[in-house]
Coordinates of C-alpha atoms and ligand atoms in Angstrom, one line a residue:
F1 CA -23.1 -18.7 -48.1
L2 CA -22.4 -16.1 -50.7
S3 CA -24.7 -15.7 -53.8
D4 CA -23.3 -16.6 -57.2
D5 CA -22.9 -12.8 -58.0
E6 CA -21.1 -12.2 -54.8
A7 CA -18.8 -15.1 -55.1
L8 CA -18.0 -14.1 -58.8
Y9 CA -17.3 -10.7 -57.7
M10 CA -15.2 -11.6 -54.8
S11 CA -13.1 -14.2 -56.8
H12 CA -12.1 -11.4 -59.1
T13 CA -11.1 -9.1 -56.4
G14 CA -9.4 -11.6 -54.4
A15 CA -11.4 -10.5 -51.4
V16 CA -12.8 -13.8 -50.4
G17 CA -11.9 -13.8 -46.7
Q18 CA -8.5 -15.5 -47.0
T19 CA -5.9 -13.6 -45.2
V20 CA -2.1 -13.8 -44.1
I21 CA -1.1 -11.4 -41.6
Y22 CA 2.6 -10.7 -40.8
P23 CA 2.5 -8.6 -37.4
F24 CA 6.2 -7.4 -38.3
T25 CA 6.8 -6.8 -41.9
S26 CA 10.4 -6.2 -41.2
T27 CA 12.8 -7.5 -38.5
C28 CA 16.5 -7.2 -37.6
A29 CA 18.6 -10.2 -36.6
V30 CA 22.2 -10.5 -35.6
R31 CA 24.0 -13.1 -37.4
G32 CA 23.9 -16.4 -35.4
S33 CA 20.8 -15.4 -33.3
T34 CA 17.4 -17.0 -33.5
V35 CA 14.6 -14.8 -35.0
T36 CA 10.8 -15.6 -35.1
L37 CA 8.6 -14.4 -37.9
P38 CA 5.1 -14.1 -36.4
C39 CA 2.2 -15.0 -38.8
T40 CA -1.4 -15.7 -38.7
F41 CA -3.7 -16.9 -41.5
T42 CA -7.4 -17.4 -42.3
P43 CA -8.1 -19.9 -45.0
R44 CA -11.0 -19.7 -47.4
K45 CA -13.8 -22.0 -46.1
S46 CA -15.2 -23.0 -49.4
F47 CA -15.9 -22.0 -52.9
N48 CA -18.8 -22.1 -55.4
D49 CA -18.2 -24.4 -58.4
G50 CA -21.4 -23.1 -60.1
W51 CA -23.8 -25.8 -58.8
R52 CA -22.9 -26.0 -55.1
E53 CA -20.6 -24.7 -52.2
V54 CA -17.4 -27.0 -52.2
P55 CA -15.6 -27.0 -48.8
L56 CA -11.9 -26.3 -48.8
K57 CA -9.1 -27.9 -46.7
I58 CA -5.6 -26.7 -46.2
V59 CA -3.3 -29.4 -47.3
R60 CA 0.0 -27.7 -47.6
V61 CA 1.9 -24.7 -46.0
R62 CA 5.2 -23.3 -47.0
W63 CA 7.5 -20.5 -46.6
C64 CA 9.7 -19.1 -49.4
K65 CA 12.7 -16.7 -49.6
N66 CA 12.6 -13.8 -52.0
H67 CA 9.9 -15.0 -54.2
A68 CA 6.5 -13.1 -54.8
I69 CA 4.1 -16.1 -55.0
C70 CA 6.1 -19.1 -53.7
Q71 CA 4.1 -21.4 -55.9
D72 CA 4.9 -24.8 -57.7
S73 CA 8.5 -25.6 -57.9
T74 CA 9.7 -22.5 -56.2
P75 CA 12.3 -23.7 -53.6
S76 CA 11.1 -23.0 -50.1
V77 CA 12.7 -22.9 -46.7
Y78 CA 10.0 -24.7 -45.2
D79 CA 7.5 -27.0 -46.8
S80 CA 5.1 -29.3 -45.2
N81 CA 4.8 -31.5 -48.2
P82 CA 7.5 -33.0 -48.2
A83 CA 8.4 -32.2 -44.6
N84 CA 11.3 -29.9 -44.6
I85 CA 15.0 -30.4 -44.8
D86 CA 16.9 -27.5 -43.3
P87 CA 16.6 -27.6 -39.6
R88 CA 17.5 -23.8 -39.4
Y89 CA 14.0 -23.2 -40.3
Q90 CA 11.4 -24.3 -37.9
Y91 CA 7.7 -24.0 -38.5
L92 CA 5.9 -23.1 -35.3
G93 CA 2.5 -22.9 -36.9
D94 CA -0.1 -25.5 -38.1
K95 CA -2.5 -25.8 -41.0
K96 CA -5.3 -24.0 -39.5
T97 CA -4.4 -20.4 -38.2
N98 CA -0.9 -20.0 -37.1
C99 CA 2.0 -19.7 -39.7
T100 CA 4.8 -18.6 -37.4
L101 CA 8.5 -19.4 -38.8
Q102 CA 11.5 -19.4 -36.5
I103 CA 15.0 -18.9 -38.0
R104 CA 17.8 -20.3 -36.1
D105 CA 21.4 -19.4 -36.4
V106 CA 20.6 -16.6 -38.7
Q107 CA 23.0 -16.2 -41.8
Q108 CA 23.8 -13.3 -44.0
R109 CA 21.7 -15.1 -46.7
D110 CA 18.6 -14.7 -44.7
K111 CA 18.9 -11.0 -45.4
T112 CA 15.8 -11.0 -47.7
S113 CA 12.0 -11.3 -47.9
F114 CA 10.1 -14.2 -46.5
R115 CA 6.4 -15.1 -47.6
F116 CA 4.1 -17.7 -46.4
R117 CA 1.9 -19.6 -48.9
M118 CA -1.1 -21.8 -48.1
E119 CA -2.5 -24.6 -50.6
A120 CA -5.8 -26.1 -50.2
D121 CA -7.1 -29.3 -51.9
H122 CA -8.4 -27.0 -54.6
H123 CA -6.4 -24.2 -56.2
K124 CA -9.2 -21.7 -55.3
G125 CA -8.0 -22.0 -51.9
H126 CA -4.4 -21.2 -52.6
F127 CA -3.0 -17.9 -51.3
T128 CA 0.2 -15.9 -50.9
N129 CA 0.3 -12.5 -49.1
Q130 CA 3.0 -10.7 -51.2
T131 CA 3.7 -8.2 -48.5
G132 CA 6.1 -10.6 -46.8
V133 CA 8.5 -10.0 -44.1
N134 CA 11.9 -8.3 -44.8
V135 CA 14.7 -9.7 -42.7
T136 CA 17.8 -7.5 -42.1
V137 CA 20.9 -9.3 -40.8
V138 CA 23.5 -7.3 -38.8
D139 CA 26.9 -9.1 -39.0
S140 CA 28.2 -10.0 -35.6
S141 CA 27.4 -6.8 -33.9
K142 CA 28.7 -6.5 -30.5
M143 CA 26.2 -6.9 -27.6
R144 CA 26.0 -4.3 -24.9
I145 CA 24.6 -4.4 -21.3
I146 CA 22.0 -2.1 -20.1
S147 CA 21.5 -1.8 -16.5
S148 CA 18.1 -1.0 -14.8
S149 CA 20.1 1.1 -12.3
D150 CA 21.9 4.2 -13.5
D151 CA 24.5 3.8 -10.7
K152 CA 27.0 1.1 -11.1
K153 CA 27.4 1.1 -7.2
V154 CA 24.4 -0.6 -5.8
S155 CA 23.6 -1.5 -2.2
R156 CA 23.1 -5.0 -0.8
G157 CA 19.4 -6.2 -0.9
E158 CA 18.6 -4.0 -3.8
T159 CA 17.4 -5.4 -7.3
V160 CA 19.2 -4.9 -10.5
T161 CA 18.4 -6.2 -13.9
L162 CA 21.0 -6.4 -16.7
L163 CA 19.8 -6.5 -20.3
C164 CA 21.9 -7.9 -23.1
A165 CA 20.8 -5.9 -26.2
S166 CA 22.2 -5.1 -29.7
V167 CA 21.3 -2.6 -32.4
C168 CA 18.7 -5.1 -33.5
T169 CA 15.6 -5.7 -31.6
F170 CA 14.7 -9.4 -31.1
H171 CA 11.6 -11.4 -30.6
Q172 CA 13.5 -14.3 -29.2
L173 CA 17.1 -14.2 -28.0
E174 CA 19.4 -16.7 -26.5
V175 CA 22.5 -15.3 -24.9
T176 CA 25.3 -16.5 -22.7
W177 CA 26.1 -14.5 -19.6
F178 CA 29.5 -14.4 -18.0
K179 CA 30.7 -13.0 -14.6
D180 CA 34.3 -12.4 -14.4
G181 CA 34.7 -14.7 -17.4
H182 CA 32.7 -17.7 -16.1
A183 CA 29.5 -18.7 -17.9
L184 CA 26.2 -18.4 -15.8
S185 CA 23.3 -20.7 -16.2
D186 CA 21.1 -17.9 -17.3
T187 CA 20.3 -17.8 -21.0
G188 CA 17.6 -15.1 -21.2
P189 CA 18.3 -11.6 -22.6
S190 CA 17.7 -10.1 -19.0
L191 CA 19.7 -11.1 -16.0
H192 CA 17.7 -10.4 -12.9
L193 CA 19.9 -9.9 -9.7
S194 CA 17.8 -9.7 -6.6
P195 CA 18.4 -9.4 -3.8
L196 CA 21.9 -8.4 -4.3
T197 CA 24.7 -9.7 -2.2
A198 CA 28.5 -8.9 -2.0
E199 CA 29.2 -11.9 -4.2
D200 CA 27.1 -10.3 -7.1
S201 CA 29.9 -7.8 -7.6
G202 CA 32.0 -8.3 -10.6
N203 CA 32.4 -7.7 -14.3
Y204 CA 29.5 -8.9 -16.4
T205 CA 29.6 -9.6 -20.1
C206 CA 27.1 -11.3 -22.5
A207 CA 27.2 -12.7 -25.9
L208 CA 24.7 -14.4 -28.2
K209 CA 24.7 -18.1 -27.9
K210 CA 27.5 -19.9 -29.8
S211 CA 28.5 -16.4 -31.1
M212 CA 31.5 -15.3 -29.0
E213 CA 32.3 -12.6 -31.5
T214 CA 29.3 -10.7 -30.2
L215 CA 30.7 -10.6 -26.7
S216 CA 29.8 -7.2 -24.9
E217 CA 32.2 -4.9 -23.2
P218 CA 32.3 -5.8 -19.5
Y219 CA 29.8 -4.1 -17.2
S220 CA 31.3 -3.7 -13.8
L221 CA 28.9 -4.0 -10.9
Q222 CA 29.8 -3.1 -7.4
V223 CA 27.6 -4.2 -4.6
E224 CA 28.4 -2.0 -1.6
A225 CA 29.0 -4.3 1.4
G226 CA 27.8 -1.8 3.9
G227 CA 24.7 -1.4 2.1
L228 CA 22.4 -3.5 4.2
F229 CA 23.9 -2.4 7.5
T230 CA 23.5 1.2 6.8
D231 CA 20.1 0.6 5.6
G232 CA 19.1 -1.5 8.7
V233 CA 20.4 1.1 11.2
L234 CA 18.8 3.9 9.3
R235 CA 15.5 2.0 9.5
L236 CA 16.0 1.2 13.1
V237 CA 16.7 4.9 14.0
L238 CA 13.8 6.1 12.1
G239 CA 11.6 3.5 13.8
V240 CA 12.7 4.6 17.2
V241 CA 12.3 8.3 16.4
F242 CA 8.8 7.7 15.1
G243 CA 7.8 5.6 18.0
L244 CA 9.0 8.2 20.5
L245 CA 7.3 10.9 18.7
L246 CA 4.1 9.0 18.7
A247 CA 4.4 8.3 22.3
V248 CA 5.2 11.9 23.2
I249 CA 2.3 13.3 21.0
L250 CA -0.2 10.7 22.8
L251 CA 1.1 11.7 26.1
V252 CA 0.7 15.4 25.4
L253 CA -2.8 14.8 24.2
F254 CA -3.7 12.8 27.2
T255 CA -2.3 15.3 29.6
F256 CA -4.2 18.1 27.8
I257 CA -7.4 16.2 28.1
I258 CA -6.9 15.6 31.8
K259 CA -5.9 19.0 32.5
R260 CA -9.1 20.3 30.7
C261 CA -11.3 18.0 32.8
R262 CA -9.6 19.2 36.1
N263 CA -9.9 22.8 35.2
R264 CA -13.6 22.4 35.0
V265 CA -13.5 21.3 38.7
F266 CA -11.0 23.9 40.1
E267 CA -13.4 26.8 40.4
H268 CA -11.8 28.2 43.6
P269 CA -8.3 29.7 42.9
D270 CA -5.8 29.8 45.6
S271 CA -3.6 32.8 46.3
I272 CA -1.0 31.9 43.6
Y273 CA -3.6 31.3 41.2
S274 CA -5.5 34.5 41.6
N275 CA -2.3 36.5 41.3
M276 CA -1.6 34.8 38.1
V277 CA -5.1 35.5 36.8
K278 CA -4.8 39.1 37.2
S279 CA -1.4 39.2 35.6
A280 CA -2.4 37.1 32.7
Q281 CA -5.9 38.1 31.9
T282 CA -8.2 41.1 31.9
E283 CA -11.4 41.0 34.1
A284 CA -13.5 41.3 30.9
A285 CA -12.0 38.3 29.2
Q286 CA -12.3 36.3 32.4
Q287 CA -16.0 37.0 32.4
Q288 CA -16.7 36.3 28.8
E289 CA -14.5 33.1 28.5
P290 CA -14.2 31.6 32.1
G291 CA -13.2 28.2 30.7
R292 CA -10.5 29.4 28.3
A293 CA -9.2 31.7 31.1
A294 CA -8.8 29.0 33.5
E295 CA -6.9 26.9 31.0
D296 CA -4.5 29.7 30.1
V297 CA -3.9 30.3 33.8
S298 CA -3.1 26.7 34.6
Y299 CA -0.7 26.6 31.7
A300 CA 1.1 29.7 33.0
S301 CA 1.0 28.6 36.5
L302 CA 2.8 25.3 35.7
Q303 CA 5.5 27.2 33.8
F304 CA 5.8 29.3 37.0
K305 CA 5.7 26.5 39.2
Q306 CA 8.4 24.4 37.3
K307 CA 10.8 27.4 37.7
K308 CA 10.1 28.0 41.3
Q309 CA 10.0 24.4 42.2
E310 CA 6.4 24.8 43.7
G311 CA 4.8 22.0 41.6
R312 CA 3.7 19.9 44.5
R313 CA 0.9 22.4 45.3
L314 CA -1.2 20.9 42.5
Q315 CA -2.2 17.3 42.0
A316 CA -1.3 17.5 38.3
A317 CA 2.3 18.4 39.1
S318 CA 3.9 15.4 37.4
D319 CA 1.8 15.7 34.3
D320 CA 2.6 19.3 34.0
V321 CA 6.2 18.9 34.1
V322 CA 5.8 16.5 31.1
Y323 CA 3.7 18.9 29.3
S324 CA 6.0 21.9 29.8
S325 CA 9.0 20.2 28.9
V326 CA 7.5 19.1 25.7
S327 CA 6.2 22.4 24.8
S328 CA 9.5 24.0 25.3
R329 CA 11.3 21.6 23.0
G330 CA 8.5 22.6 20.6
Ligands
NAG1 C1 -0.9 -8.9 -46.0 O1 0.0 -8.6 -45.1 C2 -0.2 -7.3 -44.6 C3 0.9 -7.2 -43.4 O2 0.6 -8.1 -42.3 C4 -1.6 -7.1 -44.0 O3 -1.5 -5.7 -43.6 C5 -2.6 -7.3 -45.1 O4 -3.8 -7.3 -44.6 C6 -2.4 -8.7 -45.7 N1 -3.3 -9.0 -46.8 C7 -4.1 -10.0 -46.9 C8 -5.0 -10.1 -48.1 O5 -4.0 -11.0 -46.1
NAG2 C1 11.1 -5.2 -48.3 O1 12.1 -4.8 -49.1 C2 11.8 -4.5 -50.4 C3 13.1 -4.3 -51.2 O2 14.2 -4.6 -50.6 C4 11.0 -3.4 -50.5 O3 10.5 -3.1 -51.8 C5 9.8 -3.5 -49.7 O4 9.0 -2.4 -49.6 C6 10.2 -4.0 -48.2 N1 8.9 -4.4 -47.4 C7 8.8 -3.7 -46.3 C8 7.4 -4.2 -45.6 O5 9.5 -3.1 -45.7
NAG3 C1 1.7 -19.4 -33.1 O1 2.6 -20.5 -32.6 C2 3.7 -20.0 -31.9 C3 4.5 -21.2 -31.5 O2 3.6 -22.2 -30.9 C4 3.2 -19.3 -30.6 O3 4.4 -18.7 -29.9 C5 2.4 -18.1 -31.1 O4 1.9 -17.3 -30.0 C6 1.2 -18.6 -32.0 N1 0.5 -17.4 -32.5 C7 -0.7 -17.2 -32.2 C8 -1.4 -15.9 -32.9 O5 -1.6 -18.0 -31.7
NAG4 C1 36.8 -5.7 -13.3 O1 37.4 -5.1 -14.4 C2 38.3 -4.0 -13.8 C3 39.0 -3.2 -14.9 O2 38.3 -3.5 -16.1 C4 39.3 -4.4 -12.8 O3 40.1 -3.5 -12.2 C5 38.6 -5.3 -11.7 O4 39.4 -5.9 -10.9 C6 37.7 -6.4 -12.3 N1 36.9 -7.0 -11.3 C7 37.0 -8.2 -11.2 C8 36.1 -8.7 -9.9 O5 37.4 -9.1 -11.8

């Protein structure tokens, strides 16, 4: 609890912990649309009457148009006491922390400032934040359709989201979507088409609900019929090519390893072998790197063998042919 001095000081400055916060102090609405004015509040918990701390309780909440304080007999658009008259103004809040107001079927006369006021069981708990929310009303502006895809021609199986937007930004927006003039069941501002089929092709329009004068220009969407087929074939071809490539790489690797092992065993070169060694390698290199020399020779000999059809002389003939044909494709 606050000391007397603190309480006195704070009641003079008004900083007694009661707040009303409007997250958006200005908002824009198209005539006929629904707009929400978000609002939160913190009531004062108690006050000191000189002897003791008296708890406070909020007993009345209200919203006024174009009035700084919104007190006493000021006409209000919403009043919890007595409960309100005009159904266009819906209080979505409570008497504790939430003071959100929703305006349906926005009219030109809503183009003004709105303020929330809380009233407690003692006037020390009354409070209005004079900042308020300024509402701008745009008269029957045409909606327009924004597509998530830059291209108007899209392929089957793809995803496209159409957004029904206007010069105003909305917190809440109910629209009617039309495809080739027929109303769709969707009412949200975005129309999600996924996965696309040929039947999704057509001219789309949207309008604010019950406000046909806001009807957008048509947006023509063309779903290309061949899309999925082309896509599927491409994927199949890619898959086969990749699979073959992988098999060839594995085969080459396998052949190479086998050859290496065999070359370690063949220490007695036959006549062809020794001729090749002399033409391919110097004596010095052969002495320094016997393993490598043998490897190079066997590769050279298999190229040679393939050309001269003498492959049968080595056991590894079949493997070698694969190896050489791969290496020449390169
Ligand atoms: C009044 O509202 C404005 C806008 O939401 C906010 O920045 C300010 O803190 C509020 N003041 C009080 C005392 O609640
Ligand atoms: C609301 O509008 C009034 C006058 O039209 C202006 O003085 C005030 O600054 C505006 N408030 C906000 C938060 O834009
Ligand atoms: C206030 O209530 C409205 C409607 O129930 C809700 O959408 C909003 O999120 C609430 N705000 C907070 C801050 O709880
Ligand atoms: C969409 O509109 C264009 C011209 O605006 C027209 O040529 C086309 O036939 C229309 N498509 C459908 C499916 O109605």
